Short mmCIF file of C-alpha atoms and ligand atoms in Angstrom, two decimals:
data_model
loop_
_atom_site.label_atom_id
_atom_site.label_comp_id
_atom_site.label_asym_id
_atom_site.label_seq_id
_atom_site.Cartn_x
_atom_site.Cartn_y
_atom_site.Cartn_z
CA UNK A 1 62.86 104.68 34.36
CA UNK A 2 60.83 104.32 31.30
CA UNK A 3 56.81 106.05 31.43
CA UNK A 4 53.55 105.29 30.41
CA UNK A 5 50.88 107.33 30.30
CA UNK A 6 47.27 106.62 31.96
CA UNK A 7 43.90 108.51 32.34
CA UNK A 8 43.84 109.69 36.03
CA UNK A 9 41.53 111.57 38.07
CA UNK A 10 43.68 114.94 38.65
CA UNK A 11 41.20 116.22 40.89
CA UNK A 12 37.43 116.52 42.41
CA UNK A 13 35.15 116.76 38.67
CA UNK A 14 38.79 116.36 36.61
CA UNK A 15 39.88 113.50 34.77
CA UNK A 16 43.42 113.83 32.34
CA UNK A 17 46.13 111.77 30.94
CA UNK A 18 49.49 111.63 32.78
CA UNK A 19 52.60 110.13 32.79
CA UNK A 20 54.31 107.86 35.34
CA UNK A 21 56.90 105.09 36.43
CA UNK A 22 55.87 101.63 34.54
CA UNK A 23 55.03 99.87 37.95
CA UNK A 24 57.18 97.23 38.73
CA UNK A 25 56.19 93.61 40.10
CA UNK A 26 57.30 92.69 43.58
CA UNK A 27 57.66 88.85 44.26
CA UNK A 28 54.45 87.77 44.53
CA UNK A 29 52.94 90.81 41.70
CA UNK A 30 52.42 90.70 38.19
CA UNK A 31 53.02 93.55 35.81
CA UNK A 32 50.31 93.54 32.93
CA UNK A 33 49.37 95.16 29.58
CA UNK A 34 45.34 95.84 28.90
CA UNK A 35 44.25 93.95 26.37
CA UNK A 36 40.27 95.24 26.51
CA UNK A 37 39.38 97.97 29.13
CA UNK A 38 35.87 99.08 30.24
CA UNK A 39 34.92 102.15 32.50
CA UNK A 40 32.57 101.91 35.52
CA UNK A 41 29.37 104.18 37.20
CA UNK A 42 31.71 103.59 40.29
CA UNK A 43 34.67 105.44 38.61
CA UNK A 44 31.85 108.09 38.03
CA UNK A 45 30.73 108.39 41.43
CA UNK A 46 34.18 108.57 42.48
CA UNK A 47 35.57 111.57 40.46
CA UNK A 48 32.25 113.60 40.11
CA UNK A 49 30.36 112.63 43.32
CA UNK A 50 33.68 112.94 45.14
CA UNK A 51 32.01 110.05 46.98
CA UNK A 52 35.59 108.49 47.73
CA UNK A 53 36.98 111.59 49.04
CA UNK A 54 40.33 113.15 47.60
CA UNK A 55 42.44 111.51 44.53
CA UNK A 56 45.00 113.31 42.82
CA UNK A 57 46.84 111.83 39.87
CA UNK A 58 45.08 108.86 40.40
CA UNK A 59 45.15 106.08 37.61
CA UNK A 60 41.21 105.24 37.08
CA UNK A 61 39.64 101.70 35.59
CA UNK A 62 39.34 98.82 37.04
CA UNK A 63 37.86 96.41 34.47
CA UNK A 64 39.78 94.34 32.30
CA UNK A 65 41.45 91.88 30.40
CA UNK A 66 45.54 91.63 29.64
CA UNK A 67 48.30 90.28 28.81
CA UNK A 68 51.39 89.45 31.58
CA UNK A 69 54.25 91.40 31.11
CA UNK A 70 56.57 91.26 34.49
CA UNK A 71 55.75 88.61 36.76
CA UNK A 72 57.38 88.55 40.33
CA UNK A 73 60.44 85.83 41.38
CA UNK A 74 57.45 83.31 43.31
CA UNK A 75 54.50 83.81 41.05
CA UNK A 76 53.51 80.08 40.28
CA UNK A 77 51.23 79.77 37.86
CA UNK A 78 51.56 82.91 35.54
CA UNK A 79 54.51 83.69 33.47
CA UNK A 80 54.93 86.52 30.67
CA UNK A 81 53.10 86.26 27.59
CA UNK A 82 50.17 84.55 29.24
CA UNK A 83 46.54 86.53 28.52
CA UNK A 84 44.40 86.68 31.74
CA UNK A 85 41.31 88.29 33.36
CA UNK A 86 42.07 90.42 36.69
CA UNK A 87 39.26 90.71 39.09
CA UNK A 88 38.35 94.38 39.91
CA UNK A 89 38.64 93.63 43.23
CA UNK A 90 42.02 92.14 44.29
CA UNK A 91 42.19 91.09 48.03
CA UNK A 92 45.28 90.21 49.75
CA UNK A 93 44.24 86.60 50.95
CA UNK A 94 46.13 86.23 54.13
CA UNK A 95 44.10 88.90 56.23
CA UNK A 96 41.82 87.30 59.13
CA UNK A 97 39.10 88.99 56.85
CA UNK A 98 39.30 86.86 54.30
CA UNK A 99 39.47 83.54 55.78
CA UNK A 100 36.74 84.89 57.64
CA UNK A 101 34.68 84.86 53.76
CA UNK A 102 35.01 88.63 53.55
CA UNK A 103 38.05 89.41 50.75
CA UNK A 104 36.52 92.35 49.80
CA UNK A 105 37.39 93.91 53.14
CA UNK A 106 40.26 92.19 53.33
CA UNK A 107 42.44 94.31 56.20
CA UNK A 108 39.63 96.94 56.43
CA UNK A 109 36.29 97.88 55.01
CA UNK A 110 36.52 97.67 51.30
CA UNK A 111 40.36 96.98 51.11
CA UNK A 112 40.38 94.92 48.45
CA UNK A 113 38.83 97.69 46.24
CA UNK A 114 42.52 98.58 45.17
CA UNK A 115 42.53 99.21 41.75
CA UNK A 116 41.16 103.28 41.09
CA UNK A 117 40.83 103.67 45.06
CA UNK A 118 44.07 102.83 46.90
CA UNK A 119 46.05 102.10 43.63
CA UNK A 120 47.20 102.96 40.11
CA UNK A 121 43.95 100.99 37.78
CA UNK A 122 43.64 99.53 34.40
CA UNK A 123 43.05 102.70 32.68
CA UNK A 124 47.07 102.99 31.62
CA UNK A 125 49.25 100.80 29.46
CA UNK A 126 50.52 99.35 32.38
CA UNK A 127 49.65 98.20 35.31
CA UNK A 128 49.90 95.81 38.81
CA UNK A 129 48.33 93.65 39.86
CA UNK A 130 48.99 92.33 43.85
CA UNK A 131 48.94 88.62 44.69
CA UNK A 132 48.96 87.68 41.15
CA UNK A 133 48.49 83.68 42.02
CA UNK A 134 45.10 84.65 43.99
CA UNK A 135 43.84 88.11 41.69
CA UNK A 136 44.44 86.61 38.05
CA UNK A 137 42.80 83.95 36.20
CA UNK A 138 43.91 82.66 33.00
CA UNK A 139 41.38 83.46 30.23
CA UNK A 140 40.68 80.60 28.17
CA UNK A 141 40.80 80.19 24.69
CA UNK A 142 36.60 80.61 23.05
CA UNK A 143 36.23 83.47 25.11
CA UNK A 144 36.83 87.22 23.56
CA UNK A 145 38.91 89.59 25.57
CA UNK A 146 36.09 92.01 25.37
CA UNK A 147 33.75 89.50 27.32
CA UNK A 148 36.43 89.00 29.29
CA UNK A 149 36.45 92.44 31.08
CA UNK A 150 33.08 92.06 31.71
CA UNK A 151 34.00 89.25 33.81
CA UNK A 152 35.81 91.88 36.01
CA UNK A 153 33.27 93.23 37.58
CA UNK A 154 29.54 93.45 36.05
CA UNK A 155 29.00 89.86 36.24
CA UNK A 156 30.20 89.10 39.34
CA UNK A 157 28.87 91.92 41.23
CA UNK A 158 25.39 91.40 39.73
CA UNK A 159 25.42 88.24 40.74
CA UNK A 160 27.29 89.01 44.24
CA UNK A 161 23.78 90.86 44.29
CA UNK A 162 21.70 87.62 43.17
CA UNK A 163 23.68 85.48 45.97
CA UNK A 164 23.19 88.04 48.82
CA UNK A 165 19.40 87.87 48.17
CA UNK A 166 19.81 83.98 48.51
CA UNK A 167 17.55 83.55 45.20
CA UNK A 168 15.45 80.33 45.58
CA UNK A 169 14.03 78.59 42.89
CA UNK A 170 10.57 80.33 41.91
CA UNK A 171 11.09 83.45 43.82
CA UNK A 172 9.96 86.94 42.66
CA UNK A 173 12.70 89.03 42.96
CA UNK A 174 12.53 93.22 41.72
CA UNK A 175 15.82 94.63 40.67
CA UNK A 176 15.73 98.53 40.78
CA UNK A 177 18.76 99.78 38.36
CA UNK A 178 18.95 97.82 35.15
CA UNK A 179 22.53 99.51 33.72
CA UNK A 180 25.15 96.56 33.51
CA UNK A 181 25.00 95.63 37.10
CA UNK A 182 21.20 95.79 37.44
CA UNK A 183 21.15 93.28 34.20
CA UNK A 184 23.96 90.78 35.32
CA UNK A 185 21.82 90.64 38.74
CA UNK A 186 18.68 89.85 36.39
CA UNK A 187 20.63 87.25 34.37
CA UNK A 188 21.96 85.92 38.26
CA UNK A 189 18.79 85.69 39.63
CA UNK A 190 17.29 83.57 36.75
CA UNK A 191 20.20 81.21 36.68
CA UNK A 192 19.38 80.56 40.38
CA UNK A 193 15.89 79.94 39.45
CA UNK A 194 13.67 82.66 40.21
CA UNK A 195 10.84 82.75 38.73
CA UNK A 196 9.45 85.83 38.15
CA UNK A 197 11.88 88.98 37.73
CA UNK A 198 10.86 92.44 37.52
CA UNK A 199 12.94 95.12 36.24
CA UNK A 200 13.10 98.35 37.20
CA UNK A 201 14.44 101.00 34.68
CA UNK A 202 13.05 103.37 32.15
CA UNK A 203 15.79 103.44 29.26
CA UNK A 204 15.06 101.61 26.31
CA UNK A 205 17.88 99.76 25.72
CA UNK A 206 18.18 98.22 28.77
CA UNK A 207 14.75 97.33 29.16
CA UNK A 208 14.89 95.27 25.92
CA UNK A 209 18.28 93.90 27.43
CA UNK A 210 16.55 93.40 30.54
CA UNK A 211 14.14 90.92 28.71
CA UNK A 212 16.94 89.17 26.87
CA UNK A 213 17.84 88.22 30.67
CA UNK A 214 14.89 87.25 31.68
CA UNK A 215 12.80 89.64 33.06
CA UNK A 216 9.30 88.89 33.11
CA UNK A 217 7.91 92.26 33.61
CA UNK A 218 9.53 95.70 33.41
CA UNK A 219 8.44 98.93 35.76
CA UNK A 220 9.57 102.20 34.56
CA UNK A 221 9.87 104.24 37.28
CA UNK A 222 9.48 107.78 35.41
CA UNK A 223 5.30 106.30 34.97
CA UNK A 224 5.21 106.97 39.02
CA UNK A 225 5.60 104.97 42.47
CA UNK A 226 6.95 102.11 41.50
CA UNK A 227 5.92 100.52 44.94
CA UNK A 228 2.72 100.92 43.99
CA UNK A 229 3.10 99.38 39.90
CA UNK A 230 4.70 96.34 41.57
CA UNK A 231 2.04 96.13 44.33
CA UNK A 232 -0.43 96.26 42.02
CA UNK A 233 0.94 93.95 39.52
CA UNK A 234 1.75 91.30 42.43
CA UNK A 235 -2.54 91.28 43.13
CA UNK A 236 -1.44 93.46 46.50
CA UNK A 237 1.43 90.92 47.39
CA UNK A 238 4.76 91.44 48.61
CA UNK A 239 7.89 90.20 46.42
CA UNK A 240 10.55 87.75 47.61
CA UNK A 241 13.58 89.26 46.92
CA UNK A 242 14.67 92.86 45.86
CA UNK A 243 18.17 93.82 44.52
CA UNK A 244 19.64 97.63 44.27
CA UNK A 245 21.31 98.23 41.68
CA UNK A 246 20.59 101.90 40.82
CA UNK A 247 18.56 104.87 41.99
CA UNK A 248 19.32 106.48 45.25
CA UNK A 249 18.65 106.21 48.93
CA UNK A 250 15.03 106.45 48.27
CA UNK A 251 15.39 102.62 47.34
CA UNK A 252 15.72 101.09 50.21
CA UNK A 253 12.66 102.83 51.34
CA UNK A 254 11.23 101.28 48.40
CA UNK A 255 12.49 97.81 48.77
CA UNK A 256 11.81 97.36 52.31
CA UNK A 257 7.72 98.60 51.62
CA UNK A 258 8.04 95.89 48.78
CA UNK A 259 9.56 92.75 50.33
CA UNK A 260 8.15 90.18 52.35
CA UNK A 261 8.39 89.26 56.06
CA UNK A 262 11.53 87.40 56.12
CA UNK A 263 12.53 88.94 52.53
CA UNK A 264 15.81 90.28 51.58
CA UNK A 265 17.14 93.22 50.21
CA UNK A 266 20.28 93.06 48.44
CA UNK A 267 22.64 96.52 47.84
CA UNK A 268 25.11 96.33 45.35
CA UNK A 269 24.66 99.75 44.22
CA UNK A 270 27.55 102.32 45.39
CA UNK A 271 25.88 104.95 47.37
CA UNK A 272 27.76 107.97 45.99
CA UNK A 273 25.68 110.85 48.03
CA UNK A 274 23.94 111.13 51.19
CA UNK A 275 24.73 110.85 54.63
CA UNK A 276 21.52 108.23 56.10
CA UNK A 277 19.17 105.91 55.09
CA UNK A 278 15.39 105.69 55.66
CA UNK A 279 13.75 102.55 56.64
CA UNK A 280 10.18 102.65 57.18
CA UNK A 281 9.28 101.65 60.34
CA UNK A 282 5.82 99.95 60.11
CA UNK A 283 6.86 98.30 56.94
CA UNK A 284 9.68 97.10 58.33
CA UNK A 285 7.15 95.29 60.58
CA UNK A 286 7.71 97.78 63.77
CA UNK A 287 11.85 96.54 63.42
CA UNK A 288 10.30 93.09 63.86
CA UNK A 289 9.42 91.95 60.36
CA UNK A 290 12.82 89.51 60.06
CA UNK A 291 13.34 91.71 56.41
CA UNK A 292 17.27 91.73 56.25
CA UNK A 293 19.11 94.51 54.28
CA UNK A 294 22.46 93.94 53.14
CA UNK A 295 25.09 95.69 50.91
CA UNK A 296 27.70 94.03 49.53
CA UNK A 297 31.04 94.98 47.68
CA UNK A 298 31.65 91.65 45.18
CA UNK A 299 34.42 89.64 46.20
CA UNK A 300 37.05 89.26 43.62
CA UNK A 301 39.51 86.50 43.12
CA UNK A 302 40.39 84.04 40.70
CA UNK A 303 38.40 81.60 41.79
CA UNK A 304 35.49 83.83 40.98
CA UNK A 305 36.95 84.48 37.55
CA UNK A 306 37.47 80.89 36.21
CA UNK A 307 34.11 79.99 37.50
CA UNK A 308 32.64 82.73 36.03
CA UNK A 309 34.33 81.81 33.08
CA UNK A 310 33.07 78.26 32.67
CA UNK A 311 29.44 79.88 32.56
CA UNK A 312 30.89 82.10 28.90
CA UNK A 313 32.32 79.34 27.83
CA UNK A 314 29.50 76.70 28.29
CA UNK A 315 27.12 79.18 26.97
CA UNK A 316 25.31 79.85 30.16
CA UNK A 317 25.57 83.63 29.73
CA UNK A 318 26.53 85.87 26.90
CA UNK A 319 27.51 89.31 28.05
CA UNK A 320 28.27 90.22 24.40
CA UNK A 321 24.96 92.47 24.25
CA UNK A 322 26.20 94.50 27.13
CA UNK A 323 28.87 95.98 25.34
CA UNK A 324 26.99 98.88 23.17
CA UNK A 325 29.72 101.21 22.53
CA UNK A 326 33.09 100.01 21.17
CA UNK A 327 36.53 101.55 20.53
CA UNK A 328 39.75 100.88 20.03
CA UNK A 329 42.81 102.59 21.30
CA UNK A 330 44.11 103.63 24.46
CA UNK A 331 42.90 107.15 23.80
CA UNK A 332 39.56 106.92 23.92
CA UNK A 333 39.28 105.46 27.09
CA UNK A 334 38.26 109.33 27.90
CA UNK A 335 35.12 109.48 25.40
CA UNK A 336 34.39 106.20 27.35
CA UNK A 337 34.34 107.32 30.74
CA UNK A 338 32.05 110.42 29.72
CA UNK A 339 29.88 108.48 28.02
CA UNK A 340 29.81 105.92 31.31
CA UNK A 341 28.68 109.51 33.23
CA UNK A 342 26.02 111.43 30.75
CA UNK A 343 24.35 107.39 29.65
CA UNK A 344 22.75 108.08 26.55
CA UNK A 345 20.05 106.24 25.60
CA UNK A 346 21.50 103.69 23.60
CA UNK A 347 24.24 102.38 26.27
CA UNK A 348 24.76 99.95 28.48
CA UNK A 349 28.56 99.76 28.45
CA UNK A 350 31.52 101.21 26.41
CA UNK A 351 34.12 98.70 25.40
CA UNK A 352 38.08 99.90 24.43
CA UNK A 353 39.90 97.15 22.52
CA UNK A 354 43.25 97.49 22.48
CA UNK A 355 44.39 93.77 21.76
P1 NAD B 1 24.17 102.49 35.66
O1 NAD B 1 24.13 103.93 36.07
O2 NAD B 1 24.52 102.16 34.26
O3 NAD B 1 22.77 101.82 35.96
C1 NAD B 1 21.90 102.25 36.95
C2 NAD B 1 20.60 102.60 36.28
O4 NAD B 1 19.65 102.96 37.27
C3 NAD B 1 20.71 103.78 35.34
O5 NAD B 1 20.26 103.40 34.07
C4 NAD B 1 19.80 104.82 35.97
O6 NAD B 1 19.14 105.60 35.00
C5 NAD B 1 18.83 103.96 36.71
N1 NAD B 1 18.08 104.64 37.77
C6 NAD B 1 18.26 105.88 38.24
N2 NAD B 1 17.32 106.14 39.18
C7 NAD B 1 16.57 105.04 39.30
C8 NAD B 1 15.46 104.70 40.09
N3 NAD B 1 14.96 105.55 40.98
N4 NAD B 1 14.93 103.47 39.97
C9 NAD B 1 15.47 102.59 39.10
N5 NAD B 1 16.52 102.85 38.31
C10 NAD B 1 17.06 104.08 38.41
O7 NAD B 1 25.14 101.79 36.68
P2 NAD B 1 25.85 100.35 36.63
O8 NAD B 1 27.11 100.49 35.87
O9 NAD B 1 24.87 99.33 36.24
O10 NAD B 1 26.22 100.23 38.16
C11 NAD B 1 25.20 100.18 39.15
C12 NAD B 1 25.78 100.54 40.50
O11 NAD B 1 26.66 99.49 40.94
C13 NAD B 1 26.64 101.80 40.49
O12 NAD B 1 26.38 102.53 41.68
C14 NAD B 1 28.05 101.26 40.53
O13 NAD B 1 28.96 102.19 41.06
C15 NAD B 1 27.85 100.08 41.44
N6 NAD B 1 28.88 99.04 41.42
C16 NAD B 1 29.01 98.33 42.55
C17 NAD B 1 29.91 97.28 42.60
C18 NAD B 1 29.99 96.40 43.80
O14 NAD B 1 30.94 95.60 43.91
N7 NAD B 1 29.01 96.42 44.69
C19 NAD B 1 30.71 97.00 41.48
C20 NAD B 1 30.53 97.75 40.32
C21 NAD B 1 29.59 98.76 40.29
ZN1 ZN B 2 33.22 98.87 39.11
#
């Protein structure tokens, strides 16, 4: 059988290359070859929060774009050769959950995180990709296979974040966490009309990024309670709309003390560590203040990715000032990763180019 070789988590706090079987594509599957690769915080929490639980040997990544190498004997619309974008998360679309409008959890909670969780991810030479008809899109020509990845996952879970806190036109809406996510949720909430946008972050390049996207005023949180920077700023009024997207459990805390009767807050943010949640009670108008708090895994698909496409191609969105650190082999997919877990100043997002 011939090998490839992929950068796996070996263990709790260990990540190494190894070798294994080039997967192969059952009927339905497709078999492809990473054409530009990005690591995530969530492959972070995973091997150094152990937030997951146990992986050995597994095959991180799950963020990309690729080429089709193997496709499987009733894969329609796919064939080898063609370059796509694969969703990072890849539901199998027959399960009551999602007809019911929940792929993610598509025959159980979270389900159709595969890739890097239940599966072999994009972080080989090789790899497979289920229900290749529903989980691949074809990535059209205009649109750089860099961009591409970042249709994988940042952009639609930042704006999986925007949609679960049902922006409105004119809203205020605070997003705590401006990395990658916390920006495509900025960029998601303006392009469903909010109208002012406060970001919540203290690094300096994503501030500045955070303003490319639209925020109208930034809160560093390292100046002190930023409950009480927002309040004040808002004239002693609460906010619309407020969208996790980084810090810890303390947010919620946070977000419910900022957000108005009837408000929303919106989780995207993996919650690596921890065991409960606070809400505070009064705030959360004695458990009768109609504030709803949701958390939400982004759905995948292909229908996600050409739609998401259409807004790169049309020039709706540029993601292009995401992507702060670039390489370009295979191998250094591991400087990536690390640099995805200690974020120096100056990133938002590693990029490895291997087209
Ligand atoms: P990131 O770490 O780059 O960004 C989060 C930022 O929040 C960091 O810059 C961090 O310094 C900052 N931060 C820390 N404490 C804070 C605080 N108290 N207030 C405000 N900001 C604070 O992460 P990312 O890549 O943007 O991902 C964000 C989260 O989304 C991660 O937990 C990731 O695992 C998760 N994620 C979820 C999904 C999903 O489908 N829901 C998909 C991808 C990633
Ligand atoms: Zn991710």
């Amino acid at each position: 059988m011939a090998k490839m070789k992929g950068l796996a988590m070996l263990d709790f706090d260990t990540i190494g290359w190894v070798e294994k079987e080039i997967p192969k594509a059952g009927p339905t599957d497709a078999i492809c070859k990473p054409l530009a690769i990005s690591p995530c915080t969530s492959d972070v929490h995973t091997v150094w929060e152990k937030a997951l639980g146990a992986r050995h040997d597994l095959i991180l990544g799950h963020e990309a774009s690729a080429e089709v190498v193997e496709v499987g004997a009733l894969v329609k619309d796919f064939k080898v050769g063609d370059k796509v974008i694969i969703p990072a998360i890849t539901p199998d679309w027959e399960a009551v959950e999602s007809q019911a409008g929940y792929s993610q959890h598509s025959k159980g909670m979270l389900n159709g995180w595969k890739f890097s969780n239940t599966k072999d991810g994009t972080f080989a030479e090789y790899f497979h990709v289920n229900q290749a008809d529903g989980n691949m899109a074809h990535l059209p020509d205009g649109i750089s296979v860099e961009d591409a990845a970042m249709l994988s996952d940042m952009v639609p879970t930042g704006f999986h974040g925007a949609n679960n806190a049902e922006v409105e036109y004119g809203d205020t809406v605070v997003v705590i966490g401006i990395g990658p996510v916390g920006l495509m949720a900025v960029a998601g909430s303006v392009l469903r009309g909010a109208g002012r946008v406060f970001g919540v972050g203290s690094r300096t390049t994503c501030r500045e990024a955070a303003k490319y996207y639209g925020a109208t005023d930034l809160i560093n949180y390292r100046d002190g309670d930023i409950v009480e920077q927002i309040t004040e700023a808002m004239n002693g009024k609460p906010v619309d709309k407020v969208i996790l997207a980084g810090g810890g459990l303390e947010t919620f805390d946070q977000a419910v003390r900022l957000v108005k009767p009837g408000g929303i807050v919106s989780n995207i943010n993996y919650l690596g560590t921890g065991d409960y949640i606070k809400i505070p009670r009064v705030e959360w108008g004695l458990g009768m203040g109609h504030i709803r708090i949701i958390g939400g895994l982004m759905p995948g698909g292909r229908k996600n990715m050409e739609y998401l496409s259409r807004m790169l191609l049309h020039g709706r969105l540029d993601v292009s000032p995401l992507l702060t650190h670039k390489y370009n082999r295979l191998e250094d997919l591991e400087e990536a990763l690390l640099l995805m877990k200690d974020k120096p100043k100056d990133l938002i997002k590693p990029i490895v180019s291997i087209a």
